[in-house]
Every structure is written in C-alpha cells, then in structure tokens.
XYZ file of C-alpha atoms in Angstrom:
572
model
C 1.979 -20.430 -5.272
C 5.650 -20.277 -4.302
C 5.346 -16.958 -2.415
C 2.715 -18.362 -0.046
C 5.461 -19.881 2.115
C 6.974 -16.490 2.805
C 3.758 -14.473 3.066
C 2.842 -14.152 6.754
C -0.489 -15.693 7.608
C -2.119 -12.361 8.425
C -1.217 -11.040 4.960
C -2.364 -14.129 3.079
C -5.902 -12.919 3.773
C -5.409 -10.209 1.145
C -4.019 -12.516 -1.528
C -6.265 -13.556 -4.406
C -5.875 -15.678 -7.501
C -4.687 -13.781 -10.555
C -6.997 -15.742 -12.864
C -4.754 -15.138 -15.869
C -7.397 -16.417 -18.279
C -9.515 -13.333 -17.547
C -7.259 -11.105 -19.659
C -8.803 -10.448 -23.040
C -6.843 -9.852 -26.257
C -7.639 -6.130 -25.814
C -6.105 -6.259 -22.321
C -2.976 -7.800 -23.810
C -2.899 -5.108 -26.507
C -3.187 -2.359 -23.885
C -0.291 -3.884 -21.932
C 1.825 -4.189 -25.075
C 1.124 -0.643 -26.240
C 2.006 0.921 -22.875
C 5.102 -1.239 -22.448
C 6.396 -0.554 -25.962
C 5.880 3.162 -25.529
C 7.429 3.271 -22.082
C 10.363 1.036 -22.938
C 11.157 3.132 -26.002
C 11.105 6.331 -23.943
C 12.446 5.042 -20.627
C 15.510 3.285 -21.966
C 17.115 6.719 -21.961
C 15.015 8.562 -19.356
C 14.847 6.026 -16.520
C 17.372 4.969 -13.899
C 19.839 2.511 -15.521
C 18.453 -0.347 -13.419
C 15.035 -0.111 -15.102
C 15.628 -1.746 -18.485
C 17.681 -4.617 -17.083
C 15.224 -4.952 -14.239
C 12.318 -5.556 -16.615
C 13.744 -8.870 -17.758
C 15.180 -9.752 -14.349
C 11.786 -9.311 -12.672
C 10.010 -11.641 -15.099
C 8.284 -8.973 -17.182
C 7.835 -9.150 -20.936
C 6.838 -6.272 -23.180
C 4.678 -8.613 -25.265
C 2.384 -10.096 -22.638
C 0.843 -9.368 -19.261
C 3.048 -11.038 -16.638
C 2.045 -14.007 -14.550
C 2.497 -13.035 -10.896
C 3.752 -16.529 -10.028
C 6.510 -16.119 -12.625
C 7.372 -12.705 -11.184
C 7.522 -14.172 -7.706
C 10.103 -16.696 -8.859
C 12.092 -14.149 -10.874
C 12.309 -11.677 -7.981
C 13.557 -14.292 -5.520
C 17.296 -13.735 -6.205
C 16.817 -10.079 -5.263
C 15.251 -10.907 -1.904
C 11.697 -10.220 -3.064
C 8.533 -12.092 -3.846
C 5.263 -11.076 -5.486
C 1.673 -11.622 -4.415
C -1.557 -10.912 -6.224
C -3.971 -8.710 -4.278
C -7.420 -7.338 -4.957
C -7.041 -3.624 -5.734
C -6.753 -1.111 -2.898
C -5.584 -2.345 0.488
C -5.011 -0.228 3.622
C -1.686 1.604 3.699
C -0.516 -0.232 6.821
C -1.127 -3.568 5.087
C 0.543 -2.403 1.854
C 3.670 -1.362 3.756
C 3.573 -4.591 5.759
C 3.816 -6.588 2.523
C 6.862 -4.589 1.485
C 8.454 -4.864 4.917
C 8.397 -8.640 4.373
C 9.948 -8.285 0.921
C 6.726 -8.962 -0.949
C 5.524 -6.776 -3.799
C 1.702 -6.619 -3.705
C 0.321 -6.562 -7.237
C -3.208 -5.636 -8.223
C -3.902 -7.797 -11.256
C -6.669 -5.800 -12.911
C -5.540 -3.856 -15.970
C -6.651 -0.412 -17.054
C -9.218 -0.150 -19.795
C -8.348 1.091 -23.268
C -10.051 4.427 -22.579
C -7.734 4.909 -19.566
C -4.606 3.700 -21.320
C -2.488 6.722 -20.422
C -3.245 6.775 -16.708
C -5.565 5.279 -14.116
C -5.808 6.259 -10.436
C -6.871 2.719 -9.540
C -4.146 0.120 -8.904
C -3.491 -1.984 -11.990
C -0.921 -4.507 -13.114
C 0.887 -2.075 -15.409
C 1.621 0.179 -12.475
C 2.202 -2.525 -9.881
C 4.287 -4.881 -11.994
C 5.980 -2.818 -14.707
C 6.276 0.238 -12.476
C 7.483 -1.196 -9.178
C 9.207 -4.507 -9.924
C 12.081 -3.601 -12.301
C 13.675 -0.993 -10.066
C 13.534 -3.331 -7.046
C 16.409 -5.192 -8.649
C 18.614 -2.209 -7.686
C 20.169 -3.142 -4.334
C 20.039 0.204 -2.511
C 16.550 1.032 -3.720
C 15.385 -2.405 -2.623
C 16.868 -1.721 0.812
C 15.004 1.593 0.943
C 11.624 0.087 0.056
C 11.915 -2.685 2.637
C 13.004 -0.236 5.322
C 10.169 2.057 4.319
C 7.745 -0.834 4.655
C 8.916 -1.575 8.192
C 8.528 2.064 9.215
C 5.395 2.855 7.218
C 3.495 -0.138 8.586
C 3.712 1.448 12.050
C 2.489 4.924 11.086
C -0.672 6.095 12.832
C -3.485 7.680 10.824
C -6.508 9.612 12.063
C -10.024 8.257 11.869
C -10.798 10.915 9.249
C -7.936 9.640 7.108
C -9.197 6.068 7.354
C -12.600 7.308 6.149
C -10.950 9.271 3.328
C -9.070 6.165 2.202
C -12.334 4.268 1.831
C -13.873 7.163 -0.136
C -10.872 7.399 -2.493
C -10.904 3.643 -3.032
C -14.580 3.746 -3.994
C -14.076 6.725 -6.308
C -11.038 5.253 -8.063
C -12.726 1.908 -8.597
C -15.759 3.627 -10.118
C -13.553 5.605 -12.499
C -11.865 2.439 -13.692
C -14.929 0.197 -13.773
C -16.314 1.695 -16.969
C -19.844 0.811 -15.860
C -20.452 3.579 -13.324
C -23.014 6.233 -14.142
C -22.156 9.921 -14.213
C -24.287 10.389 -11.111
C -22.426 7.637 -9.227
C -19.056 9.158 -10.127
C -20.176 12.644 -9.098
C -21.486 11.322 -5.780
C -18.249 9.449 -5.113
C -16.193 12.517 -6.005
C -18.306 14.647 -3.663
C -17.766 12.105 -0.896
C -13.988 12.296 -1.424
C -14.125 16.086 -1.217
C -16.229 15.890 1.941
C -13.869 13.429 3.594
C -10.851 15.426 2.451
C -12.271 18.566 4.048
C -12.654 16.728 7.356
C -8.918 15.908 7.466
C -7.428 18.814 9.368
C -4.442 17.106 11.013
C -1.190 16.247 9.270
C -0.724 12.805 10.790
C 2.424 10.726 10.658
C 0.631 8.336 8.300
C -0.094 11.194 5.894
C 3.453 12.499 6.160
C 4.988 9.119 5.415
C 2.512 8.501 2.595
C 3.744 11.747 1.071
C 7.321 10.584 1.411
C 6.357 7.339 -0.303
C 4.459 9.145 -3.045
C 7.254 11.569 -3.912
C 9.898 8.831 -3.884
C 8.728 5.277 -4.614
C 5.789 6.431 -6.752
C 6.956 9.686 -8.349
C 10.643 9.957 -7.573
C 13.493 11.170 -9.747
C 17.225 10.751 -9.137
C 20.330 12.637 -10.208
C 20.322 16.399 -10.571
C 17.548 18.914 -11.169
C 19.168 19.706 -14.516
C 19.498 16.055 -15.569
C 17.116 13.810 -13.588
C 16.375 10.146 -14.227
C 13.060 8.468 -13.455
C 12.690 5.719 -10.863
C 9.165 6.232 -9.444
C 6.605 3.571 -10.377
C 3.929 6.129 -11.249
C 6.232 7.631 -13.879
C 7.564 4.289 -15.098
C 4.041 2.995 -15.778
C 2.267 6.014 -17.278
C 2.503 6.795 -20.976
C 1.702 10.448 -20.353
C 3.267 11.258 -16.989
C 6.531 9.497 -17.765
C 7.025 11.718 -20.793
C 5.674 14.883 -19.217
C 7.859 14.490 -16.133
C 10.951 15.664 -18.001
C 9.269 18.680 -19.581
C 9.864 22.198 -18.185
C 6.165 22.376 -17.240
C 6.830 20.001 -14.334
C 8.902 21.732 -11.665
C 11.940 19.809 -10.397
C 12.820 20.329 -6.731
C 15.918 19.021 -4.905
C 14.852 16.333 -2.421
C 14.365 17.664 1.087
C 12.575 15.652 3.776
C 10.717 18.618 5.285
C 9.545 19.882 1.905
C 8.424 16.426 0.846
C 6.313 15.658 3.916
C 4.704 19.081 3.692
C 3.741 18.695 0.019
C 0.330 17.096 -0.587
C -0.676 15.180 -3.708
C -3.766 14.261 -5.694
C -3.770 10.732 -7.139
C -6.395 11.656 -9.739
C -4.347 14.415 -11.406
C -0.890 14.771 -13.026
C 1.771 15.961 -10.596
C 2.817 19.631 -10.971
C 6.210 19.107 -9.311
C 8.633 16.282 -8.643
C 11.491 15.814 -6.173
C 14.955 14.783 -7.309
C 17.169 12.889 -4.870
C 20.937 12.663 -5.223
C 21.080 8.943 -4.447
C 19.062 6.136 -2.899
C 21.323 6.397 0.155
C 19.870 9.886 0.667
C 16.387 8.345 0.806
C 17.485 5.706 3.318
C 18.891 8.411 5.572
C 15.697 10.463 5.198
C 13.290 7.691 6.191
C 15.476 6.839 9.196
C 15.358 10.493 10.205
C 11.584 10.536 9.845
C 11.266 7.464 12.064
C 12.696 9.485 14.977
C 9.606 11.712 14.920
C 7.060 8.886 14.978
C 5.025 7.695 17.951
C 6.726 4.326 17.628
C 9.977 6.056 18.567
C 8.833 8.799 20.955
C 6.101 7.170 23.064
C 4.558 9.166 25.898
C 1.237 10.944 26.276
C 1.340 12.630 22.881
C 1.684 9.238 21.180
C -1.249 7.852 23.171
C -3.350 10.804 22.044
C -2.389 10.101 18.436
C -3.599 6.510 18.809
C -6.797 7.730 20.451
C -7.558 9.954 17.446
C -6.869 7.044 15.122
C -9.725 4.933 16.435
C -8.017 1.834 15.010
C -5.895 -1.031 16.275
C -2.569 0.070 17.741
C 0.124 -1.371 19.979
C 1.295 0.275 23.208
C 4.669 -0.852 24.487
C 5.595 -0.290 28.136
C 9.093 0.238 29.490
C 9.001 -3.354 30.777
C 8.669 -4.638 27.199
C 5.007 -5.611 27.649
C 2.972 -4.840 24.525
C -0.776 -4.157 24.581
C -2.599 -4.378 21.237
C -6.110 -2.968 20.937
C -8.159 0.117 20.159
C -7.580 2.904 22.665
C -10.824 4.216 24.173
C -9.862 6.524 27.045
C -6.862 8.229 28.606
C -6.945 9.467 32.206
C -4.591 12.396 32.836
C -3.135 14.221 35.835
C -3.206 17.957 36.440
C -0.180 18.450 34.184
C -1.912 16.726 31.301
C 0.183 13.557 31.471
C -1.400 10.140 30.942
C -1.814 8.130 34.166
C -4.175 5.396 32.924
C -5.139 4.025 29.532
C -7.948 1.709 28.521
C -8.660 -0.123 25.286
C -12.086 -1.179 24.090
C -12.993 -4.507 22.522
C -10.685 -7.468 21.882
C -7.162 -6.788 23.154
C -4.045 -8.951 23.300
C -0.812 -8.835 25.293
C 2.583 -9.674 23.825
C 6.292 -9.570 24.558
C 8.927 -9.139 21.860
C 6.112 -9.296 19.284
C 4.924 -12.717 20.437
C 1.511 -13.072 22.045
C 1.649 -14.142 25.687
C -0.079 -17.482 26.137
C -3.433 -17.023 27.815
C -3.587 -13.304 27.086
C -5.025 -13.200 23.607
C -8.236 -11.555 22.392
C -10.425 -14.308 23.788
C -9.182 -13.539 27.318
C -9.188 -9.742 27.047
C -12.297 -9.649 24.865
C -13.732 -6.567 26.564
C -10.681 -4.324 26.624
C -7.687 -3.789 28.877
C -6.792 -1.049 31.370
C -3.354 -0.108 32.644
C -1.943 2.532 35.012
C 1.068 4.533 33.830
C 3.689 6.155 36.034
C 5.726 5.718 39.206
C 4.706 4.040 42.425
C 4.679 6.182 45.551
C 7.732 6.094 47.810
C 9.809 3.889 45.507
C 12.946 4.856 43.643
C 13.191 1.686 41.579
C 10.706 1.201 38.727
C 8.442 -1.811 39.277
C 9.800 -3.554 36.165
C 13.352 -3.453 37.586
C 12.531 -4.871 41.024
C 13.922 -8.169 42.273
C 11.912 -10.710 44.270
C 12.824 -9.157 47.626
C 11.769 -5.686 46.502
C 8.503 -7.042 45.096
C 7.797 -8.872 48.323
C 8.360 -5.693 50.316
C 5.436 -4.173 48.393
C 3.252 -7.197 49.070
C 3.693 -8.538 45.542
C 3.847 -12.281 46.084
C 1.370 -14.939 45.080
C -1.569 -15.234 47.483
C -0.800 -12.002 49.309
C -3.055 -8.990 49.777
C -1.482 -6.083 47.975
C -2.084 -2.363 47.703
C -0.140 -0.354 45.129
C -0.415 3.428 45.146
C 0.854 5.429 42.200
C 2.104 9.018 42.413
C -0.768 9.925 40.084
C -3.358 8.860 42.647
C -4.245 5.581 40.937
C -4.627 2.795 43.514
C -4.590 -0.946 42.730
C -5.785 -3.185 45.569
C -6.382 -6.945 45.478
C -4.963 -10.444 45.947
C -1.917 -11.344 43.865
C -2.643 -14.450 41.846
C 0.355 -14.676 39.527
C 3.501 -12.776 38.595
C 4.649 -13.145 34.990
C 8.315 -12.479 34.333
C 10.420 -12.183 31.217
C 14.210 -12.115 31.451
C 13.825 -12.327 35.265
C 11.844 -9.074 35.326
C 8.120 -8.716 36.041
C 5.940 -7.598 33.130
C 2.444 -8.608 34.277
C 0.858 -9.105 37.724
C -2.551 -10.793 37.887
C -4.958 -9.924 40.730
C -8.221 -11.398 41.985
C -10.832 -9.481 43.990
C -9.212 -6.343 42.648
C -10.325 -2.728 42.642
C -8.592 0.054 40.710
C -9.497 3.657 41.462
C -8.419 7.185 40.681
C -9.903 9.346 43.401
C -13.621 8.566 43.422
C -13.524 7.144 39.888
C -13.655 3.344 39.674
C -11.378 2.122 36.858
C -11.810 -1.585 37.618
C -14.347 -3.317 39.842
C -13.854 -6.740 41.483
C -17.059 -7.988 39.835
C -15.434 -7.625 36.413
C -13.135 -10.601 37.015
C -9.353 -10.759 37.258
C -7.259 -7.645 36.790
C -3.969 -8.007 34.916
C -1.649 -5.182 35.905
C 0.653 -4.063 33.117
C 4.085 -3.474 34.598
C 5.871 -0.465 33.175
C 6.509 3.051 34.362
C 6.280 4.544 30.858
C 4.699 3.920 27.464
C 7.818 4.038 25.300
C 6.311 3.217 21.902
C 2.936 3.437 20.166
C 2.458 2.111 16.647
C -0.281 1.112 14.236
C -1.249 -2.534 13.970
C -0.582 -5.505 16.197
C 2.551 -6.628 18.005
C 1.866 -10.233 16.957
C -0.084 -9.853 13.744
C -0.159 -13.580 13.084
C -2.184 -14.205 16.237
C -4.144 -10.981 16.526
C -5.565 -11.148 13.000
C -5.840 -14.932 12.801
C -9.638 -14.854 12.954
C -10.184 -12.202 10.298
C -12.126 -13.254 7.249
C -10.142 -13.768 4.092
C -10.629 -11.531 1.097
C -13.438 -13.008 -0.945
C -12.095 -14.752 -4.023
C -13.903 -13.603 -7.127
C -15.233 -16.643 -8.965
C -13.719 -17.005 -12.400
C -16.379 -16.718 -15.025
C -15.129 -17.714 -18.425
C -16.809 -15.725 -21.150
C -16.794 -15.622 -24.889
C -14.733 -12.820 -26.367
C -16.709 -10.071 -28.051
C -16.343 -9.729 -31.845
C -13.831 -6.907 -31.361
C -11.822 -8.912 -28.814
C -11.740 -11.811 -31.253
C -10.257 -9.528 -33.924
C -7.572 -8.403 -31.483
C -6.845 -12.039 -30.727
C -6.424 -12.914 -34.398
C -4.008 -10.050 -34.963
C -2.044 -11.100 -31.890
C -1.722 -14.614 -33.288
C -0.476 -13.220 -36.615
C 2.203 -11.210 -34.870
C 3.475 -14.400 -33.286
C 3.007 -16.771 -36.218
C 3.156 -14.610 -39.344
C 0.597 -12.612 -41.330
C -2.407 -14.345 -42.907
C -3.256 -12.044 -45.828
C -6.876 -13.174 -46.445
C -7.593 -13.030 -42.702
C -6.070 -9.560 -42.468
C -8.244 -8.331 -45.330
C -11.327 -9.727 -43.606
C -10.344 -8.131 -40.276
C -9.781 -4.746 -41.934
C -13.143 -4.994 -43.617
C -14.864 -5.861 -40.338
C -13.100 -3.004 -38.531
C -14.218 -0.594 -41.231
C -17.854 -1.604 -41.117
C -18.357 -2.398 -37.412
C -15.706 -0.581 -35.351
C -14.989 2.776 -36.976
C -13.505 4.356 -33.832
C -11.112 1.659 -32.587
C -7.623 3.086 -33.018
C -5.387 0.564 -31.221
C -6.120 -2.467 -33.411
C -5.559 -0.358 -36.525
C -2.178 0.683 -35.164
C -1.311 -2.970 -34.505
C -2.332 -3.926 -38.041
C -0.188 -1.122 -39.474
C 2.730 -2.520 -37.506
C 2.293 -5.891 -39.242
C 1.707 -4.426 -42.687
C 4.698 -2.099 -42.570
C 6.927 -5.106 -42.161
C 6.041 -5.946 -45.779
C 5.053 -4.312 -49.033
C 1.791 -6.256 -49.137
C -1.719 -4.824 -48.985
C -0.665 -1.291 -49.891
C -4.262 -0.320 -50.576
C -5.277 -1.567 -47.136
C -2.433 0.377 -45.569
C -3.663 3.514 -47.234
C -7.233 2.804 -46.052
C -6.198 2.323 -42.432
C -4.001 5.427 -42.537
C -6.968 7.431 -43.750
C -9.215 5.969 -41.050
C -6.667 6.785 -38.345
C -6.496 10.375 -39.583
C -10.273 10.580 -39.232
C -10.161 9.090 -35.720
C -7.493 11.605 -34.665
C -9.922 14.461 -35.236
C -12.414 12.970 -32.782
C -10.217 13.167 -29.676
C -6.992 15.042 -28.933
C -5.758 12.205 -26.709
C -6.380 9.643 -29.442
C -4.363 11.831 -31.814
C -1.324 11.689 -29.547
C -1.682 7.954 -28.884
C -2.078 7.112 -32.572
C 0.912 9.173 -33.624
C 3.109 7.595 -30.953
C 1.921 4.131 -31.918
C 2.589 4.671 -35.614
C 6.007 6.112 -34.884
C 7.038 2.897 -33.163
C 5.392 0.826 -35.905
C 7.733 2.461 -38.384
C-alpha cells in the first residue's frame, strides 16, 4: 500500500492486511449506527475540526473505511495510516505516531459491544483518532508526543501487565470466550496490577496520553468541547462526558500524570485544556523529567528495572543498545560500570556503527563510566597527542585507571573517532577489573571500550531501530477465510442494498417475516428497516408490527432500550 514507503522497516513488522472482505453486513450496520449517532451528537459537542475532519480523513458514515483510502486522504496533513493487528506495545504505538503514521486496528466491535469496547477497533482508531488529526496544532502535539512517548521506560511489571490487559480485552471482544476464561484473565490483570508499585515514566506519559489524546476535552470547564478519540468513538461515553456526573477538571500536568485510569470502565472525570498549545508545552515540560533527558545513575537504574531493550548514550555521543543486566557502583552509590546481556549494538547519531551490531556483541557489552585518574580533560575531548600520552595508540600497551577503581589494561587495536573525537577504543589481550572483581577477561575476546565520562541519556528502544530489529519476525498475517454469511447477515445485506438502491416491497415483507419468526431479539436490523419505511407511507401494518416488536425487545435489556430509542429518533 502507499504508506509502506514511509513506514520504517522495523514498524512494517506490525502491519497486516485489512482484508476488507471480512466485514459482514452486520459489521457495516454497527459502523453506520455508531457513526450516525456520534455525528448527530458530536456536530455540536466536538471540537470544530471533527466534522470537517471526518470527510478530510477519508471516513464515511455509511461504510467502514478502507485504510488504504485513509492513508491517501491523510497525506496532505502530513499523516499516513497503517493497519495493525490489535494491541501493540506502547513504545511501538508511539513510534508509529512519531513517524506521522496512525496505526489502525481493523477489527470492529461486535453488536453486543456497540456502545464501547476496551479492545482496539476500527471505530475507535479510525473515526476517533483520524478526523481531529487534520487540526494543525493537535497534529503537532500527537507527533511530538509520539517522539517523546516512544522513549519512555516502563518497569518489567508494567510490561507483564500490558500482556495481561491485552489478553483480557481480546477475550472480552472475541465473543467466544467462556465465563471461566474471562474470570481467569480478569484475575490475572488484577494480579499484575497489584505487582505494579512504581509510577514509571512510561505510566506517567501513558496517563498524559489517555487524558488528552484519548479522553481529552478543550475549552472551559463550563463549556468544554470533545477532542479525545475515546469520546469521539463511543456512543455512550461521548454523550455521558458532558453530563454533570462526569467531573470536569482544568488541565494540569501534575494532576494528569498522577491520575490513573481503567480502560474497561467509563471515566469518572475528564481534563479540559485551554488550547492544544497548552498540551504541547506540557509534553515538552514532561520530557525534562525523563531518563532520556536526565541520564545518570538514576536513569540506568530505571532501565535495569525495565528488563527490556534500552539505549544508553555516553557524553561522547556513543550509543549502546541492549538490555541492562548489572550496574557496578562506588561507595557514594554512583554507577562506575554497566553491562548489558544478550545481543547489543553500538551506534552514533542513531546510526549503527559498522562492525558493531548484534552479531558482534551477541553476548552483551560492558563499559566503565567516570573520569580517568590524574586527567583534567575527559577522554572524549582528547586530541591525538593527549591520547598518546596515555598510551592510547594502535599497537601500544595501555593501562587506563579510572577514579572509581576500574582498570582497563591491554593492547590498543583500533581507535574509532567521530567528528575528530574518540568514541570507541578496541583492545586485544585485555583485562578489566574493579578491585578483585574481573569485569572482562582476555579469554573473552576483544574488549571495546566505550569512550564517555557520563551517561547523558537513557531511553526505551534502539538507537538504530532499522538495524537492531531487522531480524525480528513479522507479525503473522491471518489467512483470509471467505465464509458464507449467516441467514441474519444476509438479511442485513439485503436491507443495506435497499438503502442504496431503493426499497423492494416484497423483499422487505419477506425480511420482516423472517425476522419475526427466526430472530425475535435483533433490534438493529429492525431499526434500519424502520428508517427505510418511514421514508414512505408504505407497509403501515409492517411498521406497526416492528414498532411493537421493538417495544418488546426494549423490556429485555436496559441498554437495548436506550440504543433503540436513539436509533428510532434518528430514523425519524
């Protein structure tokens, strides 16, 4: 598809075919019902950019959008669209947005979940997110948020919780899960939630995203307008958001990042920003608190607790990407040596250094941190003469002693420079020790010394994602299995055709008869038929019959009652 050219290679692994033919006539009816309801309500309640943005982003009220069409329609606004398979990790989701790509889960909620689903679906992803992206300042905010959010570090417990929530949400939406399976998944979520005791930067920024991009309001507390995708795509929450039962709070960064949320329940409060510029300022302010901005020992410890891939940037500009395994500290608790475990890669200015990819550093990478003894100038700022005075020249025996007590001793094989400054010194026959502790033994091969007095930045993910993730397996494409529509789906399809091509009275009478005898509890198709019939004075007896049936269905479920009444109101 068109967007493939602009989707970075490492993100293409998450892209799947939409398989548009999979949508049944009931799916199309669900889309149409939600969109008609929301458009009717949101034309007055949403940010002014919403209604114009629907058309501009390639979205029709009448049919589920084709993601390829959306990709083309969003291009003038600096965005593209890509079809993904449900939940993806937060870092990956933000990475898509940082590159100006809206990731869209193409599955659609089932009729029984028509008001709201916690699982990603195309109503939320397309109709919720896309229209408002056509607003210039909001678009700027989302892209900036993506750049910052993709670097946020999460704890291992949060990674485990994400997997549990994904499983639980998918079970809720599947429609085929047993009560026992759902209860077990819910219990697992609660267990994982209880294990999260740290408010990580990833959780804080996810809260900022939730209370703005997903559930944000703009204007004043007394007269707010909706712009959050969760509100723009939910029949119930969009309406309820403006009621007095939902507390409106002036946007404040500290309050937002300290307010948790539950994706499976309606939100009890919402935050109202004054403008999208206020959000841009807020996310820039938040960035100053992140490990990617602060660096140092505390940031290394954050990466250690994450247990996932992170990048460690030294003051020389050298970037080390891997999973941090250990941190050696001095008596003051400051990091003096770090070591990754498993495949690790080195980069500079986010480009992998040739010969220093995962295949070379397949077993991890260790690096001392701090000042050399008896030197005022940091190693990364030394010229050739200063390096030579320390024995750092190719072929020379060299002994480097750090103030921390770390000692590096071996034969210099190569000095790698960038911008005339050293960033990496390779040794053979090298030993690295801290007191009696051996950090690197000559038998382990060559030792590549990371040059850099300080770790100035630590962030989630890889410096050069294209190279680091090049060998990851692609998301498995679900094979398209064409199936025959069920009898009820066929009836929905016939009614859909009539709406487009004009009513067929004998066919309508047959459909009404079949609904009456075989599908006594289906409310949505009856509402659609009433919409067609009320355009004419024909079949008055049938209209009366369906009205009576809908009244009987209302009694069965309070939610159905509300949905039917709203549907009939628009049909009128």
